[in-house]
Tab-separated table of C-alpha atoms and ligand atoms in Angstrom:
chain	number	residue	atom	x	y	z
A	8	LEU	CA	30.268	27.426	-11.997
A	9	LEU	CA	27.534	26.177	-14.301
A	10	PRO	CA	29.205	22.859	-15.183
A	11	VAL	CA	29.846	22.240	-11.506
A	12	LEU	CA	26.215	22.851	-10.656
A	13	LEU	CA	25.093	20.670	-13.510
A	14	HIS	CA	27.416	17.933	-12.398
A	15	LEU	CA	26.114	18.170	-8.853
A	16	PHE	CA	22.561	18.057	-10.094
A	17	LEU	CA	23.181	14.978	-12.218
A	18	TYR	CA	25.134	13.342	-9.424
A	19	ARG	CA	22.287	13.895	-7.013
A	20	LYS	CA	19.869	12.472	-9.527
A	21	ALA	CA	22.071	9.444	-10.019
A	22	VAL	CA	22.473	8.691	-6.334
A	23	ASN	CA	18.817	9.185	-5.694
A	24	PRO	CA	16.881	6.732	-7.834
A	25	PRO	CA	13.474	5.615	-6.613
A	26	SER	CA	14.103	2.604	-4.435
A	27	SER	CA	10.685	1.410	-3.453
A	28	THR	CA	7.435	0.600	-5.153
A	29	PHE	CA	3.955	0.823	-3.702
A	30	LEU	CA	1.066	-0.936	-5.374
A	31	LEU	CA	-2.413	0.596	-5.319
A	32	LEU	CA	-5.210	-1.923	-4.861
A	33	GLY	CA	-8.812	-1.777	-3.712
A	34	PRO	CA	-12.378	-1.795	-5.016
A	35	SER	CA	-13.129	0.508	-7.911
A	36	GLY	CA	-14.460	3.914	-6.964
A	37	SER	CA	-12.373	3.997	-3.782
A	38	GLY	CA	-10.111	6.809	-5.023
A	39	LYS	CA	-6.931	5.172	-6.376
A	40	THR	CA	-6.830	7.196	-9.583
A	41	ALA	CA	-7.633	10.418	-7.748
A	42	PHE	CA	-4.825	9.703	-5.266
A	43	LEU	CA	-2.262	9.061	-7.994
A	44	THR	CA	-3.292	12.225	-9.827
A	45	LEU	CA	-2.898	14.246	-6.632
A	46	LEU	CA	0.572	12.778	-5.968
A	47	GLU	CA	1.649	13.506	-9.527
A	48	SER	CA	0.539	17.118	-9.510
A	49	ALA	CA	2.091	17.769	-6.076
A	50	SER	CA	5.366	16.132	-7.185
A	51	SER	CA	5.559	18.075	-10.410
A	52	ARG	CA	4.906	21.311	-8.541
A	53	ARG	CA	7.784	20.502	-6.195
A	54	SER	CA	10.143	19.798	-9.069
A	55	ASN	CA	8.795	22.472	-11.422
A	56	THR	CA	7.944	20.062	-14.190
A	57	ALA	CA	4.711	19.605	-16.041
A	58	PRO	CA	2.564	16.769	-14.739
A	59	ARG	CA	2.313	13.863	-17.138
A	60	THR	CA	-1.038	13.142	-18.604
A	61	HIS	CA	-1.788	9.529	-19.221
A	62	THR	CA	-4.942	7.950	-20.421
A	63	SER	CA	-3.558	4.466	-20.639
A	64	GLN	CA	-5.675	1.429	-19.903
A	65	ASN	CA	-2.583	-0.475	-18.841
A	66	ALA	CA	-0.893	-0.573	-15.486
A	67	THR	CA	0.829	2.745	-14.848
A	68	SER	CA	4.043	3.068	-12.962
A	69	THR	CA	4.609	6.623	-11.832
A	70	THR	CA	7.585	8.087	-10.009
A	71	VAL	CA	6.566	10.687	-7.458
A	72	THR	CA	8.304	12.495	-4.607
A	73	LEU	CA	7.583	12.787	-0.934
A	74	PRO	CA	7.076	16.283	0.554
A	75	PRO	CA	10.364	17.253	2.258
A	76	SER	CA	8.580	17.705	5.585
A	77	VAL	CA	7.592	14.035	5.780
A	78	PRO	CA	10.182	12.013	7.713
A	79	ILE	CA	11.738	8.979	6.061
A	80	ALA	CA	13.030	5.892	7.815
A	81	SER	CA	16.555	6.036	6.432
A	82	ASN	CA	17.013	9.527	7.933
A	83	GLN	CA	16.853	8.195	11.452
A	84	TYR	CA	20.336	6.819	11.244
A	85	ARG	CA	21.997	9.964	9.968
A	86	SER	CA	23.976	12.341	12.075
A	87	VAL	CA	22.116	15.362	13.423
A	88	ASN	CA	24.691	17.542	11.708
A	89	ASP	CA	23.958	16.059	8.326
A	90	PRO	CA	22.698	18.991	6.243
A	91	SER	CA	20.530	16.666	4.178
A	92	LEU	CA	18.405	16.221	7.289
A	93	SER	CA	17.167	19.772	7.122
A	94	GLU	CA	13.702	19.873	5.633
A	95	THR	CA	14.218	22.352	2.866
A	96	LYS	CA	17.552	20.990	1.704
A	97	ARG	CA	16.630	17.351	1.582
A	98	ASN	CA	16.821	15.766	-1.848
A	99	PRO	CA	13.411	14.862	-3.126
A	100	VAL	CA	12.847	11.297	-2.013
A	101	LYS	CA	11.362	9.377	-4.874
A	102	TYR	CA	9.196	6.331	-4.929
A	103	ILE	CA	7.153	4.506	-7.507
A	104	VAL	CA	3.400	4.054	-7.399
A	105	LYS	CA	1.822	1.369	-9.539
A	106	ASP	CA	-1.843	1.523	-10.404
A	107	THR	CA	-4.002	-0.718	-12.545
A	108	PRO	CA	-6.399	1.753	-14.150
A	109	GLY	CA	-9.031	1.434	-16.832
A	110	HIS	CA	-11.530	-1.319	-17.264
A	111	GLY	CA	-9.026	-3.965	-16.296
A	112	LYS	CA	-9.699	-3.393	-12.625
A	113	LEU	CA	-10.434	-7.072	-12.346
A	114	ARG	CA	-9.342	-8.341	-8.984
A	115	SER	CA	-7.836	-11.510	-10.311
A	116	SER	CA	-5.623	-9.508	-12.616
A	117	GLN	CA	-4.570	-7.177	-9.800
A	118	LEU	CA	-3.748	-10.177	-7.636
A	119	SER	CA	-1.745	-11.866	-10.350
A	120	GLN	CA	0.154	-8.646	-10.895
A	121	LEU	CA	1.113	-8.614	-7.224
A	122	GLU	CA	2.130	-12.264	-7.375
A	123	ALA	CA	4.138	-11.765	-10.562
A	124	ILE	CA	6.124	-8.837	-9.164
A	125	LEU	CA	6.881	-10.625	-5.902
A	126	SER	CA	7.913	-13.815	-7.697
A	127	SER	CA	10.123	-12.135	-10.263
A	128	LYS	CA	13.864	-12.416	-9.762
A	129	LYS	CA	14.516	-9.460	-12.032
A	130	GLU	CA	12.400	-6.867	-10.291
A	131	LYS	CA	14.631	-3.830	-9.724
A	132	SER	CA	12.464	-1.970	-7.281
A	133	PRO	CA	10.792	-4.447	-4.964
A	134	ILE	CA	7.371	-3.761	-3.493
A	135	SER	CA	7.604	-2.183	-0.061
A	136	GLY	CA	3.932	-1.788	0.388
A	137	VAL	CA	0.423	-2.355	-0.814
A	138	ILE	CA	-1.894	0.618	-0.419
A	139	PHE	CA	-5.394	-0.780	-0.279
A	140	PHE	CA	-7.955	1.952	-0.896
A	141	VAL	CA	-11.324	1.837	0.789
A	142	ASP	CA	-14.280	4.193	0.379
A	143	ALA	CA	-14.937	4.863	4.075
A	144	ALA	CA	-18.426	6.131	3.282
A	145	SER	CA	-19.528	2.826	1.749
A	146	LEU	CA	-18.835	0.453	4.639
A	147	SER	CA	-21.810	0.792	6.947
A	148	ASP	CA	-23.085	-2.447	8.484
A	149	ALA	CA	-25.864	-3.241	6.089
A	150	ALA	CA	-23.828	-2.353	3.060
A	151	GLU	CA	-22.852	-4.941	0.520
A	152	GLY	CA	-19.763	-2.744	0.212
A	153	LEU	CA	-18.265	-4.046	3.458
A	154	ARG	CA	-18.494	-7.717	2.540
A	155	ASP	CA	-17.158	-7.062	-0.917
A	156	CYS	CA	-14.275	-4.953	0.303
A	157	ALA	CA	-13.360	-7.374	3.114
A	158	THR	CA	-13.366	-10.302	0.679
A	159	TYR	CA	-10.985	-8.447	-1.578
A	160	LEU	CA	-8.664	-7.468	1.288
A	161	HIS	CA	-8.810	-11.044	2.600
A	162	ASP	CA	-7.696	-12.360	-0.793
A	163	VAL	CA	-4.808	-9.888	-0.981
A	164	LEU	CA	-3.623	-10.790	2.528
A	165	LEU	CA	-4.006	-14.532	1.907
A	166	LEU	CA	-1.937	-14.256	-1.263
A	167	LEU	CA	0.778	-12.398	0.667
A	168	GLN	CA	0.680	-15.054	3.387
A	169	LYS	CA	1.108	-17.876	0.865
A	170	LEU	CA	4.067	-16.067	-0.694
A	171	VAL	CA	5.648	-15.439	2.730
A	172	PHE	CA	5.488	-19.200	3.360
A	173	SER	CA	6.706	-20.019	-0.149
A	174	ASN	CA	9.480	-22.596	-0.515
A	175	GLN	CA	11.316	-20.290	-2.874
A	176	LYS	CA	13.547	-18.137	-0.745
A	177	HIS	CA	13.522	-15.064	-2.966
A	178	VAL	CA	9.716	-15.069	-3.111
A	179	SER	CA	9.398	-15.485	0.614
A	180	GLN	CA	11.871	-12.671	1.217
A	181	ALA	CA	10.132	-10.315	-1.208
A	182	ALA	CA	6.729	-11.025	0.325
A	183	SER	CA	8.013	-10.639	3.870
A	184	SER	CA	9.075	-7.063	3.228
A	185	VAL	CA	5.607	-5.975	2.112
A	186	SER	CA	3.389	-4.099	4.547
A	187	VAL	CA	-0.183	-3.108	3.891
A	188	LEU	CA	-1.806	0.289	4.365
A	189	VAL	CA	-5.576	0.321	4.389
A	190	ALA	CA	-6.276	3.889	3.259
A	191	ALA	CA	-9.691	4.759	4.721
A	192	ASN	CA	-10.439	7.370	2.079
A	193	LYS	CA	-13.141	10.045	1.728
A	194	GLN	CA	-12.916	11.206	5.338
A	195	ASP	CA	-14.173	14.584	4.093
A	196	LEU	CA	-17.666	13.095	3.728
A	197	PHE	CA	-19.749	13.204	6.879
A	198	THR	CA	-21.017	9.671	6.212
A	199	ALA	CA	-17.463	8.306	6.297
A	200	LEU	CA	-16.554	5.946	9.144
A	201	PRO	CA	-13.364	6.810	11.047
A	202	ALA	CA	-10.291	4.594	10.607
A	203	GLY	CA	-10.823	2.837	13.944
A	204	SER	CA	-14.244	1.527	13.075
A	205	ILE	CA	-13.170	0.646	9.527
A	206	LYS	CA	-10.472	-1.517	11.122
A	207	GLU	CA	-12.948	-3.227	13.462
A	208	ARG	CA	-15.470	-3.890	10.723
A	209	LEU	CA	-12.915	-5.275	8.335
A	210	GLU	CA	-11.432	-7.543	11.007
A	211	HIS	CA	-14.879	-8.775	11.977
A	212	GLU	CA	-15.911	-9.415	8.387
A	213	ILE	CA	-12.617	-11.130	7.535
A	214	GLU	CA	-13.152	-13.409	10.547
A	215	ARG	CA	-16.461	-14.532	9.027
A	216	ILE	CA	-14.847	-15.200	5.670
A	217	ARG	CA	-12.045	-17.072	7.404
A	218	LYS	CA	-14.478	-19.207	9.433
A	219	SER	CA	-16.385	-20.325	6.379
A	220	ARG	CA	-13.116	-21.097	4.613
A	221	GLN	CA	-11.875	-23.105	7.563
A	222	LYS	CA	-15.099	-25.058	7.589
A	223	GLY	CA	-14.850	-25.683	3.864
A	224	LEU	CA	-11.344	-27.053	4.242
A	225	MET	CA	-12.369	-29.269	7.144
A	226	ASP	CA	-15.286	-30.685	5.184
A	227	ALA	CA	-13.092	-31.322	2.173
A	228	SER	CA	-10.494	-33.208	4.175
A	229	ALA	CA	-13.062	-34.977	6.383
A	230	GLY	CA	-11.975	-33.429	9.640
A	231	ALA	CA	-8.249	-34.012	9.305
A	232	ALA	CA	-6.767	-30.698	8.294
A	233	SER	CA	-3.315	-31.234	6.887
A	234	ASN	CA	-0.275	-29.057	7.456
A	235	GLU	CA	-0.642	-27.501	4.050
A	236	ASP	CA	-4.196	-26.438	4.795
A	237	GLU	CA	-2.933	-24.383	7.676
A	238	TYR	CA	-1.535	-21.806	5.276
A	239	GLU	CA	-4.834	-21.722	3.399
A	240	VAL	CA	-6.439	-19.942	6.336
A	241	LEU	CA	-5.550	-16.300	6.867
A	242	GLY	CA	-3.506	-15.806	10.027
A	243	THR	CA	-3.082	-19.616	9.996
A	244	ASN	CA	-5.447	-22.165	11.371
A	245	GLY	CA	-5.617	-21.114	15.022
A	246	GLU	CA	-8.392	-20.788	17.568
A	247	GLU	CA	-8.119	-17.046	17.923
A	248	ASP	CA	-10.463	-14.644	16.141
A	249	PHE	CA	-8.926	-12.770	13.267
A	250	SER	CA	-7.239	-9.433	13.832
A	251	PHE	CA	-4.543	-7.588	11.936
A	252	GLN	CA	-2.357	-8.032	15.026
A	253	LEU	CA	-2.819	-11.815	14.786
A	254	LEU	CA	-1.681	-11.665	11.176
A	255	GLU	CA	1.417	-9.710	12.170
A	256	ASP	CA	2.212	-12.164	14.980
A	257	GLU	CA	1.670	-15.307	12.894
A	258	VAL	CA	2.835	-14.220	9.449
A	259	GLY	CA	4.783	-11.012	10.008
A	260	THR	CA	2.693	-8.917	7.629
A	261	GLN	CA	1.909	-5.499	9.104
A	262	VAL	CA	-1.456	-3.935	8.348
A	263	SER	CA	-2.248	-0.342	9.334
A	264	VAL	CA	-5.556	1.452	8.845
A	265	VAL	CA	-5.154	5.207	8.374
A	266	GLY	CA	-7.835	7.738	7.444
A	267	GLY	CA	-7.469	10.445	4.824
A	268	ALA	CA	-9.077	12.166	1.883
A	269	VAL	CA	-8.009	12.764	-1.676
A	270	VAL	CA	-9.430	16.226	-1.903
A	271	SER	CA	-7.627	18.791	-3.964
A	272	GLU	CA	-4.718	20.489	-2.280
A	273	GLU	CA	-6.326	23.899	-2.542
A	274	ASP	CA	-9.011	22.682	-0.155
A	275	THR	CA	-6.626	21.628	2.540
A	276	GLU	CA	-3.452	22.906	4.057
A	277	ALA	CA	-0.776	21.650	1.686
A	278	GLY	CA	-2.142	18.151	1.369
A	279	ALA	CA	-2.842	17.659	5.082
A	280	ALA	CA	-5.561	15.176	4.201
A	281	ILE	CA	-3.095	12.634	2.813
A	282	ARG	CA	-0.340	13.355	5.325
A	283	GLY	CA	-0.968	10.175	7.328
A	284	TRP	CA	-0.509	8.012	4.240
A	285	GLU	CA	2.633	9.858	3.190
A	286	GLU	CA	4.062	9.345	6.670
A	287	TRP	CA	3.364	5.634	6.354
A	288	ILE	CA	5.147	5.640	2.977
A	289	GLY	CA	8.058	7.684	4.374
A	290	ALA	CA	8.522	5.171	7.187
A	291	ARG	CA	9.194	2.568	4.475
A	292	LEU	CA	11.690	4.551	2.394
B	11	LIG	P1	-10.746	4.324	-8.428
B	11	LIG	O1	-11.762	3.549	-9.183
B	11	LIG	O2	-10.324	3.615	-7.166
B	11	LIG	O3	-9.558	4.751	-9.241
B	11	LIG	O4	-11.492	5.642	-7.905
B	11	LIG	P2	-11.414	7.134	-8.481
B	11	LIG	O5	-10.086	7.742	-8.154
B	11	LIG	O6	-11.833	7.137	-9.892
B	11	LIG	O7	-12.484	7.852	-7.555
B	11	LIG	C1	-13.856	7.542	-7.639
B	11	LIG	C2	-14.675	8.767	-7.267
B	11	LIG	O8	-14.463	9.136	-5.902
B	11	LIG	C3	-14.297	9.996	-8.080
B	11	LIG	O9	-15.460	10.669	-8.419
B	11	LIG	C4	-13.455	10.820	-7.119
B	11	LIG	O10	-13.539	12.197	-7.381
B	11	LIG	C5	-14.087	10.496	-5.797
B	11	LIG	N1	-13.139	10.630	-4.659
B	11	LIG	C6	-11.895	10.104	-4.567
B	11	LIG	N2	-11.329	10.415	-3.395
B	11	LIG	C7	-12.236	11.163	-2.704
B	11	LIG	C8	-12.247	11.776	-1.387
B	11	LIG	O11	-11.296	11.691	-0.602
B	11	LIG	N3	-13.375	12.432	-1.043
B	11	LIG	C9	-14.441	12.541	-1.872
B	11	LIG	N4	-15.505	13.231	-1.431
B	11	LIG	N5	-14.475	11.974	-3.090
B	11	LIG	C10	-13.398	11.288	-3.515
């Protein structure tokens, strides 16, 4: 019996490699490292292995698993009688999370990492999503935090837009399959804004950034904006005010804002505070 079980185990492992990568971005202090640590410890508890400790200053790529109770997209098409559908029996669904820890949290280097992965022809596990962390307690109106955070998100989305409209087919395809989750973190703090108002504020602030960019381009080209300039403006160069819906309509990139908190699992019911993000991830696996 033992060899059979071992064979089955190895077979399952082999047919179940992580297929998707999610990249963690966002201002420093927003909770990216804490989130990755939480995912790692929950995953290792599920698989009975010791969590890895890493103190690297380089980009880390970590394979984690989704809790079996979180639905995944590819399950929808399976037969109801498929035993793998049952929650407890489901193989652990793996995915990769990439973080850029340490002092190298320079935005330009995070952006070039995103561009490099999406432009590479050799990338084995393409990026399915960008998880953009936001400290929901630092985005009140007067705060410098909002402008800073919106500028960063704007730059990430504009880079994605340029890659979607790239002339190179493989780049455009890779970029088109990326969706963005704005993780409105630290919802456990009473000063945190709920996801809905984070969304509104970010959209409003991005519209201001976009306006000044549009104006800059107009000035530079003396009133005659060229076709190429159109892609230099997020959500393209239309009349409408910016919204994430506009971006989805014009470019195809989906942005969702979901609240949560990276508090330790002991504090919450089995990680309920990050459930919304894991459901978003599951919908892309
Ligand atoms: P990073 O720079 O984005 O990697 O942010 P860190 O993961 O280092 O988090 C910055 C600080 O925020 C740390 O002190 C975390 O403990 C804290 N933090 C992260 N997530 C939460 C949360 O959901 N709630 C609260 N209250 N604090 C958090």
